[in-house]
One Martini backbone bead per residue (centre of mass of N, CA, C, O) as a GRO file, in nm:
protein
  152
    1MET     BB    1   0.996   1.350  -1.476
    2ARG     BB    2   0.826   1.456  -1.180
    3LEU     BB    3   0.831   1.299  -0.857
    4ASN     BB    4   0.658   1.229  -0.550
    5VAL     BB    5   0.835   1.013  -0.324
    6ASN     BB    6   0.829   0.990  -0.003
    7GLY     BB    7   0.891   1.321  -0.003
    8GLU     BB    8   1.052   1.300  -0.279
    9ASP     BB    9   1.209   1.428  -0.543
   10ARG     BB   10   1.186   1.269  -0.871
   11GLU     BB   11   1.359   1.161  -1.156
   12VAL     BB   12   1.220   1.052  -1.473
   13ASP     BB   13   1.288   0.849  -1.782
   14VAL     BB   14   0.977   0.792  -1.918
   15ALA     BB   15   0.701   0.678  -2.024
   16PRO     BB   16   0.381   0.803  -1.962
   17ASP     BB   17   0.249   0.492  -1.982
   18MET     BB   18   0.387   0.394  -1.745
   19PRO     BB   19   0.365   0.216  -1.482
   20LEU     BB   20   0.420   0.288  -1.162
   21LEU     BB   21   0.525   0.018  -1.063
   22TRP     BB   22   0.784   0.020  -1.253
   23VAL     BB   23   0.906   0.278  -1.150
   24LEU     BB   24   0.946   0.193  -0.861
   25ARG     BB   25   1.109  -0.073  -0.910
   26GLU     BB   26   1.313   0.006  -1.163
   27GLU     BB   27   1.386   0.324  -1.121
   28LEU     BB   28   1.365   0.358  -0.775
   29ASN     BB   29   1.415   0.110  -0.594
   30LEU     BB   30   1.101   0.004  -0.491
   31PRO     BB   31   1.013  -0.327  -0.400
   32GLY     BB   32   0.754  -0.331  -0.209
   33THR     BB   33   0.594  -0.318  -0.454
   34ARG     BB   34   0.371  -0.541  -0.605
   35TYR     BB   35   0.324  -0.793  -0.835
   36GLY     BB   36   0.035  -0.958  -0.945
   37CYS     BB   37  -0.195  -0.917  -1.198
   38GLY     BB   38  -0.213  -0.623  -1.370
   39VAL     BB   39  -0.560  -0.553  -1.315
   40ALA     BB   40  -0.661  -0.452  -1.025
   41GLN     BB   41  -0.756  -0.733  -0.842
   42CYS     BB   42  -0.543  -0.781  -0.576
   43GLY     BB   43  -0.352  -0.528  -0.435
   44ALA     BB   44  -0.031  -0.559  -0.429
   45CYS     BB   45   0.012  -0.246  -0.568
   46THR     BB   46  -0.051  -0.064  -0.336
   47VAL     BB   47  -0.087   0.287  -0.305
   48HIS     BB   48  -0.039   0.629  -0.249
   49ILE     BB   49  -0.249   0.895  -0.386
   50ASP     BB   50  -0.315   1.148  -0.214
   51GLY     BB   51  -0.405   0.919   0.020
   52ARG     BB   52  -0.498   0.710  -0.183
   53ALA     BB   53  -0.586   0.404  -0.272
   54GLU     BB   54  -0.386   0.253  -0.533
   55ARG     BB   55  -0.318   0.102  -0.841
   56SER     BB   56  -0.004   0.091  -0.990
   57CYS     BB   57  -0.065  -0.087  -1.252
   58GLN     BB   58  -0.288   0.158  -1.357
   59ALA     BB   59  -0.088   0.394  -1.324
   60ARG     BB   60   0.009   0.662  -1.499
   61VAL     BB   61   0.285   0.853  -1.473
   62GLY     BB   62   0.187   1.104  -1.650
   63ASP     BB   63  -0.056   1.160  -1.423
   64LEU     BB   64   0.150   1.229  -1.146
   65GLU     BB   65   0.217   1.503  -1.155
   66GLY     BB   66   0.179   1.666  -0.836
   67THR     BB   67   0.188   1.425  -0.659
   68GLN     BB   68   0.153   1.204  -0.379
   69ILE     BB   69   0.369   0.932  -0.318
   70THR     BB   70   0.314   0.621  -0.139
   71THR     BB   71   0.493   0.373   0.007
   72VAL     BB   72   0.589   0.134   0.221
   73GLU     BB   73   0.868   0.279   0.264
   74GLY     BB   74   0.705   0.565   0.354
   75LEU     BB   75   0.523   0.499   0.601
   76GLY     BB   76   0.777   0.382   0.747
   77GLN     BB   77   1.026   0.284   0.976
   78PRO     BB   78   1.210   0.056   1.135
   79ASP     BB   79   1.223   0.267   1.399
   80ALA     BB   80   0.915   0.383   1.281
   81LEU     BB   81   0.642   0.251   1.270
   82HIS     BB   82   0.354   0.215   1.163
   83ALA     BB   83   0.073   0.109   1.312
   84VAL     BB   84   0.020  -0.110   1.099
   85GLN     BB   85   0.296  -0.242   1.097
   86ARG     BB   86   0.300  -0.312   1.397
   87ALA     BB   87   0.043  -0.490   1.391
   88TRP     BB   88   0.149  -0.696   1.190
   89VAL     BB   89   0.367  -0.801   1.374
   90ASP     BB   90   0.203  -0.862   1.637
   91HIS     BB   91  -0.008  -1.057   1.450
   92GLN     BB   92   0.128  -1.222   1.234
   93VAL     BB   93   0.019  -1.188   0.933
   94ALA     BB   94   0.238  -1.299   0.779
   95GLN     BB   95   0.328  -1.546   0.558
   96CYS     BB   96   0.447  -1.506   0.266
   97GLY     BB   97   0.401  -1.168   0.207
   98TYR     BB   98   0.324  -1.066  -0.080
   99CYS     BB   99   0.053  -0.880  -0.003
  100GLN     BB  100   0.128  -0.686   0.242
  101SER     BB  101   0.182  -0.405   0.126
  102GLY     BB  102  -0.105  -0.367   0.016
  103GLN     BB  103  -0.256  -0.413   0.278
  104ILE     BB  104  -0.124  -0.184   0.440
  105MET     BB  105  -0.206   0.050   0.253
  106GLN     BB  106  -0.510   0.004   0.271
  107ALA     BB  107  -0.533   0.026   0.583
  108ALA     BB  108  -0.419   0.314   0.611
  109ALA     BB  109  -0.641   0.447   0.443
  110LEU     BB  110  -0.875   0.362   0.611
  111LEU     BB  111  -0.779   0.501   0.884
  112ALA     BB  112  -0.772   0.790   0.768
  113ALA     BB  113  -1.092   0.784   0.705
  114ASN     BB  114  -1.141   0.548   0.946
  115PRO     BB  115  -1.058   0.522   1.282
  116SER     BB  116  -1.340   0.324   1.344
  117PRO     BB  117  -1.376   0.036   1.230
  118THR     BB  118  -1.558  -0.211   1.133
  119ASP     BB  119  -1.580  -0.518   1.017
  120GLU     BB  120  -1.736  -0.427   0.765
  121ASP     BB  121  -1.545  -0.206   0.676
  122ILE     BB  122  -1.301  -0.385   0.642
  123ASP     BB  123  -1.415  -0.590   0.442
  124PHE     BB  124  -1.479  -0.384   0.224
  125GLU     BB  125  -1.194  -0.236   0.189
  126MET     BB  126  -1.030  -0.530   0.167
  127SER     BB  127  -1.164  -0.694  -0.080
  128GLY     BB  128  -0.926  -0.605  -0.304
  129ASN     BB  129  -0.734  -0.780  -0.112
  130LEU     BB  130  -0.542  -1.052  -0.167
  131CYS     BB  131  -0.497  -1.376   0.019
  132ARG     BB  132  -0.366  -1.691  -0.024
  133CYS     BB  133  -0.335  -1.756   0.300
  134GLY     BB  134  -0.581  -1.644   0.477
  135THR     BB  135  -0.534  -1.372   0.689
  136TYR     BB  136  -0.799  -1.212   0.758
  137PRO     BB  137  -0.827  -1.223   1.071
  138ARG     BB  138  -0.552  -1.080   1.120
  139ILE     BB  139  -0.607  -0.826   0.965
  140ARG     BB  140  -0.844  -0.729   1.133
  141ALA     BB  141  -0.697  -0.724   1.407
  142ALA     BB  142  -0.475  -0.523   1.320
  143ILE     BB  143  -0.661  -0.287   1.253
  144HIS     BB  144  -0.778  -0.254   1.533
  145ALA     BB  145  -0.505  -0.206   1.674
  146ALA     BB  146  -0.424   0.043   1.510
  147ALA     BB  147  -0.663   0.215   1.589
  148ARG     BB  148  -0.597   0.223   1.890
  149ALA     BB  149  -0.308   0.341   1.860
  150MET     BB  150  -0.408   0.609   1.709
  151GLU     BB  151  -0.574   0.728   1.946
  152GLY     BB  152  -0.321   0.723   2.180
   0.00000   0.00000   0.00000
């Protein structure tokens, strides 16, 4: 089947019920998307599917032909980071870093839908992305910084 991942058409030969997470990591060598809980409760595996933040551990690849899939590798590039990625670096959000790709993808989707979120908006939208290091205040600060950067 043909998937569009990070703007490129890719062919994969997998069972249609295979979770997108494993296709990204094992078939397409895109390890930035992380396995966390496997039941869509932690957000570590968040990617964008047609611009919406979705849990790749629960998305069946057979349902995704014709969609646009974006992973953290496709959000920005090392020499041209997305505003959220830049803010993550500037605010030193990552501690252990395990959840960060999912956090970044969720935050980017939030800002695409709501360019000026309040603290309450951020807390609500990010509540499904867990960080065992407890960097939530830094995450909120980074999202506000990214929002300001995207304005101007």
